[in-house]
Coordinates of C-alpha atoms in Angstrom, one line a residue:
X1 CA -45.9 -65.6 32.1
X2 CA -44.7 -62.2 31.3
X3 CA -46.7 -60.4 28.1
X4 CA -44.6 -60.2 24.8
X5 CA -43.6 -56.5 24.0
X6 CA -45.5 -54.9 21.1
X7 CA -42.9 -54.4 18.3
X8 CA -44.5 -51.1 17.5
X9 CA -43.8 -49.9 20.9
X10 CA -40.5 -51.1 21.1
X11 CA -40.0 -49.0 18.0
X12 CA -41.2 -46.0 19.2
X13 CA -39.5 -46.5 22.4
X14 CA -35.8 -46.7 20.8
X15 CA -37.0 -44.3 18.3
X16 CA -37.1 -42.0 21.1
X17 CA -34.5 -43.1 23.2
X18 CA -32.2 -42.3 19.9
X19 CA -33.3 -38.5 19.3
X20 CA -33.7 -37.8 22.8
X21 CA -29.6 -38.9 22.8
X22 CA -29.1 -37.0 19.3
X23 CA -30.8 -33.7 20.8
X24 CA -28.8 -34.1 24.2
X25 CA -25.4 -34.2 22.5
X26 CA -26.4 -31.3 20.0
X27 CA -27.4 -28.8 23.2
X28 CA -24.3 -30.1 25.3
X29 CA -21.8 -29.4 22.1
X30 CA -23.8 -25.9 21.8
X31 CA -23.0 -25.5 25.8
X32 CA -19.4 -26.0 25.9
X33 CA -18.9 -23.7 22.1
X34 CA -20.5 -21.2 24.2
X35 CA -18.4 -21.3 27.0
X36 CA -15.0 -21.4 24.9
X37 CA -16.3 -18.1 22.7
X38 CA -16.8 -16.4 25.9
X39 CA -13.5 -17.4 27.3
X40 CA -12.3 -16.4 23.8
X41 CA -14.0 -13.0 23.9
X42 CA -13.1 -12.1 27.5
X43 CA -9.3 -13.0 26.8
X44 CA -9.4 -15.3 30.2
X45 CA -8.7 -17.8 27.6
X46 CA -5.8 -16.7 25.1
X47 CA -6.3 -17.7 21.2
X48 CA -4.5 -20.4 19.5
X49 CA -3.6 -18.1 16.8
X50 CA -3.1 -14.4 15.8
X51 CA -5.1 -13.5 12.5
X52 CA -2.5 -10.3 12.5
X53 CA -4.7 -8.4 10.4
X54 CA -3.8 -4.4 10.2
X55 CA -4.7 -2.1 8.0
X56 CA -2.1 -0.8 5.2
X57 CA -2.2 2.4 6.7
X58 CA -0.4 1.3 10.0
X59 CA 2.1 -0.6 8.4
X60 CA 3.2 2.2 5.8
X61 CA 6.5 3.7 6.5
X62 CA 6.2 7.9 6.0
X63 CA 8.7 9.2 3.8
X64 CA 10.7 11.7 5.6
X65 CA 10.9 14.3 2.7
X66 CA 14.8 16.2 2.5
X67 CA 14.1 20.7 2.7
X68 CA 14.5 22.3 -0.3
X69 CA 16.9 24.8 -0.2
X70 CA 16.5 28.2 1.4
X71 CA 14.1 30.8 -0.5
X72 CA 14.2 28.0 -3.6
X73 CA 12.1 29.1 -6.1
X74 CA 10.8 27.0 -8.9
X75 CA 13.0 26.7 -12.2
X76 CA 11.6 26.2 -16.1
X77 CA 10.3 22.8 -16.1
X78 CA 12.3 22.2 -19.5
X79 CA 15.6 22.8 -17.9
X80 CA 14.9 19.6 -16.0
X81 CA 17.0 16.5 -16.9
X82 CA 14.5 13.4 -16.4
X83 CA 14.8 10.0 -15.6
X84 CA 11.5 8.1 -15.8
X85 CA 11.2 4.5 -14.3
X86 CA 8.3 2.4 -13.9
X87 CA 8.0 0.8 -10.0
X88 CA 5.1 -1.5 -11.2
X89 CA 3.9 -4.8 -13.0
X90 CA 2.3 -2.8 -15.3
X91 CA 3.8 -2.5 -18.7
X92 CA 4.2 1.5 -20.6
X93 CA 3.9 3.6 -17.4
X94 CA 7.2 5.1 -17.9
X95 CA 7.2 5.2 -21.7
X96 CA 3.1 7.2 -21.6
X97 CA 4.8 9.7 -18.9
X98 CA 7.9 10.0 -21.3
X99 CA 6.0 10.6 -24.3
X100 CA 3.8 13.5 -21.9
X101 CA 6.8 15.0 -20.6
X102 CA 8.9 15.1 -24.1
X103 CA 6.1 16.8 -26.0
X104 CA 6.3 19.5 -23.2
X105 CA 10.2 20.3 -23.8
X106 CA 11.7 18.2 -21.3
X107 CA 14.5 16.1 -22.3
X108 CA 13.9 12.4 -20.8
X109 CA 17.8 10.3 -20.6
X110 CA 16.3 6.9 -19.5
X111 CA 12.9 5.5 -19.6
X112 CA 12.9 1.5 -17.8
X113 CA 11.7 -0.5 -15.2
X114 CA 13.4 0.7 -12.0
X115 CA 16.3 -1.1 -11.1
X116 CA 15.1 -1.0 -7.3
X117 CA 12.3 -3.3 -8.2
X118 CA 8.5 -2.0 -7.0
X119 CA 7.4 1.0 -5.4
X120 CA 3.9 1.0 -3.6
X121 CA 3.4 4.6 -3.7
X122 CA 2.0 7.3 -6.4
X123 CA 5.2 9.3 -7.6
X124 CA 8.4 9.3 -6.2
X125 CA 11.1 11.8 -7.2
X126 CA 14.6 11.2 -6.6
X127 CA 17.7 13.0 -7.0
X128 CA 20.6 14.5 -5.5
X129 CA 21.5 17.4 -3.4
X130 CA 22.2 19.7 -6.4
X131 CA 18.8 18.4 -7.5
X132 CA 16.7 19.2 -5.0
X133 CA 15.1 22.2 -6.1
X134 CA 14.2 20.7 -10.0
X135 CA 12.9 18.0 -8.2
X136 CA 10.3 19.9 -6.2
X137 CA 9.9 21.8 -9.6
X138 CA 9.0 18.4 -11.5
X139 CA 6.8 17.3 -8.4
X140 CA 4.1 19.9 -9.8
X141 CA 3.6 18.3 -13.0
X142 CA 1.8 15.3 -11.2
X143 CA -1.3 15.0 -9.0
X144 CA -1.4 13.0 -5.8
X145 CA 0.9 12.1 -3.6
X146 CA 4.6 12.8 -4.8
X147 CA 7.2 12.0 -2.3
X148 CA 10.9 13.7 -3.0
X149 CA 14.1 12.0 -1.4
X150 CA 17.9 12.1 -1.9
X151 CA 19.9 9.7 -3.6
X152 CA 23.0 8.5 -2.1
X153 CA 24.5 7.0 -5.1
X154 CA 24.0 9.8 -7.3
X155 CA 26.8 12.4 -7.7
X156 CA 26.0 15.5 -5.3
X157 CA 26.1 17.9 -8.0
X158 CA 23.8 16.1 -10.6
X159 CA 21.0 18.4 -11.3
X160 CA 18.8 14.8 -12.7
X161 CA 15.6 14.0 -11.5
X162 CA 14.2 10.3 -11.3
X163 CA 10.7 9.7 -11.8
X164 CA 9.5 6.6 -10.1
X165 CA 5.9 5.6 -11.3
X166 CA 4.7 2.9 -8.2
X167 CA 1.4 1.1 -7.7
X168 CA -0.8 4.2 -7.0
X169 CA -0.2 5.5 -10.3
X170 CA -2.8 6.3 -11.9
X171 CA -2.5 9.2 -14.8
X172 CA -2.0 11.2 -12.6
X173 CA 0.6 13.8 -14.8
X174 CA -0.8 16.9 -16.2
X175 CA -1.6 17.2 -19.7
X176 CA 1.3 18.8 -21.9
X177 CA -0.5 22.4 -21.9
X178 CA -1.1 22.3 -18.4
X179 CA 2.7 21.7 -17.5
X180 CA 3.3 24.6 -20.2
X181 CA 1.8 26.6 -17.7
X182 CA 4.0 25.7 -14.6
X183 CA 6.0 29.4 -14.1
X184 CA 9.7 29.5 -12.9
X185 CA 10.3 31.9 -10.0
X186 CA 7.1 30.9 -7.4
X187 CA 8.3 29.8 -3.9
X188 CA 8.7 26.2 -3.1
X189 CA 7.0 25.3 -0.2
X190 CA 8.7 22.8 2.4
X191 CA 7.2 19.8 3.2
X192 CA 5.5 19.3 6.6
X193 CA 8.2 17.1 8.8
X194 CA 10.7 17.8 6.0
X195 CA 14.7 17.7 6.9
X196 CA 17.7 19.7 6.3
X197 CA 19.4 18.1 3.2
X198 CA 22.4 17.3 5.0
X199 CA 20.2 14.9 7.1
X200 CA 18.0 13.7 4.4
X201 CA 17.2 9.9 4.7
X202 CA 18.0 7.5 1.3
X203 CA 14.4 6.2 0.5
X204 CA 12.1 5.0 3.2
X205 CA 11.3 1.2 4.2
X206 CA 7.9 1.6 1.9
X207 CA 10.0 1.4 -1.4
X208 CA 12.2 -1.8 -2.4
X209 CA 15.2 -2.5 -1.6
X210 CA 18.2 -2.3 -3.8
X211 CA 18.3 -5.9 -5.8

C-alpha cells in the first residue's frame, strides 16, 4: 500500500517544475536573440530591412555657381531691379526683405511666393546673363549662404535679379544703413568651382522643380 503524496509537496514540486520551465525558455529565447544580433552585427546574416538613414549633408545637391564676368566690379546697389520671392511656408519673408530693400533705394517689381514652389536653402539669387554681375552685387546685402545661378527662361539681356528667400532664412539681410554702405567699383570675387556663363547650369536638384 503505497503512501499518499503530501499535497504541500506536490505543490511545491509543480511549483518548481513550472519556473524551472519559465526560466529555461527565458535563457533559451535570450540565447538564440544573441546569436541573430551577432549574425546581424557581423553581416553573415543580411537585415530584413534598410533604415536608409543619411545625413542632409550627403544628400544635398551643390549649386554649381555661373563666373561673373571678367574684371566685374560691383555696381550701386540701387541701380538693381529686384524681384523678391518667398521659397517657404512661412508667411511675410518676401514682403519684410521688400520693405528692407525699398527703404534702401532699390526699386522691388514683384514681391510673391515663388512660382517654383520651396527652396531649402538660405538665399538664392537668380537672373540672367546680362544679370550676372548685379546679382553678385545684391548677394552682399545678405549674410549666409547665397547661391547665384542663371535663368534660362529669362531674357539674356534682363539686367533683374530674383531673390529667393528658402528654409534657412533667417534675417539674414543687412540693415538699410548697412546696405547704404555697399560701394560700387570693388572686385567681384568668383566663386570656388564656379563656371563660365556660357556653361552655367539652370538651378540645381536642391531647389524645386518648376510646378
Amino acid at each position: 500500500m503505497s503512501t499518499p503524496l503530501d499535497p504541500r509537496a506536490e505543490y511545491r514540486r509543480r511549483l518548481q517544475h513550472r519556473q524551472t520551465m519559465v526560466i529555461g525558455g527565458i535563457l533559451a529565447t535570450m540565447v538564440v536573440l544573441t546569436l541573430v544580433c551577432l549574425l546581424l552585427w557581423t553581416g553573415i546574416v543580411p537585415a530584413p530591412y534598410e533604415p536608409g538613414f543619411s545625413s542632409a549633408k550627403d544628400e544635398a545637391t551643390p549649386v554649381i555657381q555661373p563666373c561673373p564676368p571678367a574684371d566685374a566690379a560691383t555696381v550701386e546697389v540701387t541701380s538693381i531691379p529686384v524681384n523678391v520671392y518667398n521659397g517657404t511656408d512661412t508667411t511675410g519673408l518676401a514682403g519684410d526683405v521688400t520693405q528692407t530693400l525699398t527703404e534702401s533705394g532699390l526699386t522691388v517689381t514683384a514681391t510673391a511666393d515663388w512660382p517654383r514652389g520651396s527652396y531649402d536653402g538660405n538665399v538664392l539669387i537668380t537672373t540672367s546673363q546680362a544679370g550676372l554681375t548685379n546679382a553678385y552685387t545684391l548677394a552682399r546685402a545678405f549674410t549666409g549662404t547665397v547661391n547665384v545661378t542663371i535663368d534660362e527662361t529669362a531674357d539674356a539681356s534682363d539686367p533683374t535679379v530674383s531673390v529667393v528667400l528658402g528654409a534657412e532664412y533667417k534675417q539674414s539681410i543687412l540693415s538699410t544703413a548697412e546696405i547704404g554702405q555697399l560701394k560700387a567699383g570693388e572686385p567681384i570675387s568668383a566663386p570656388k568651382g564656379c563656371v563660365a556663363v556660357t556653361a552655367a547650369p539652370t538651378e540645381q536638384a536642391s531647389q524645386a522643380p518648376a510646378n
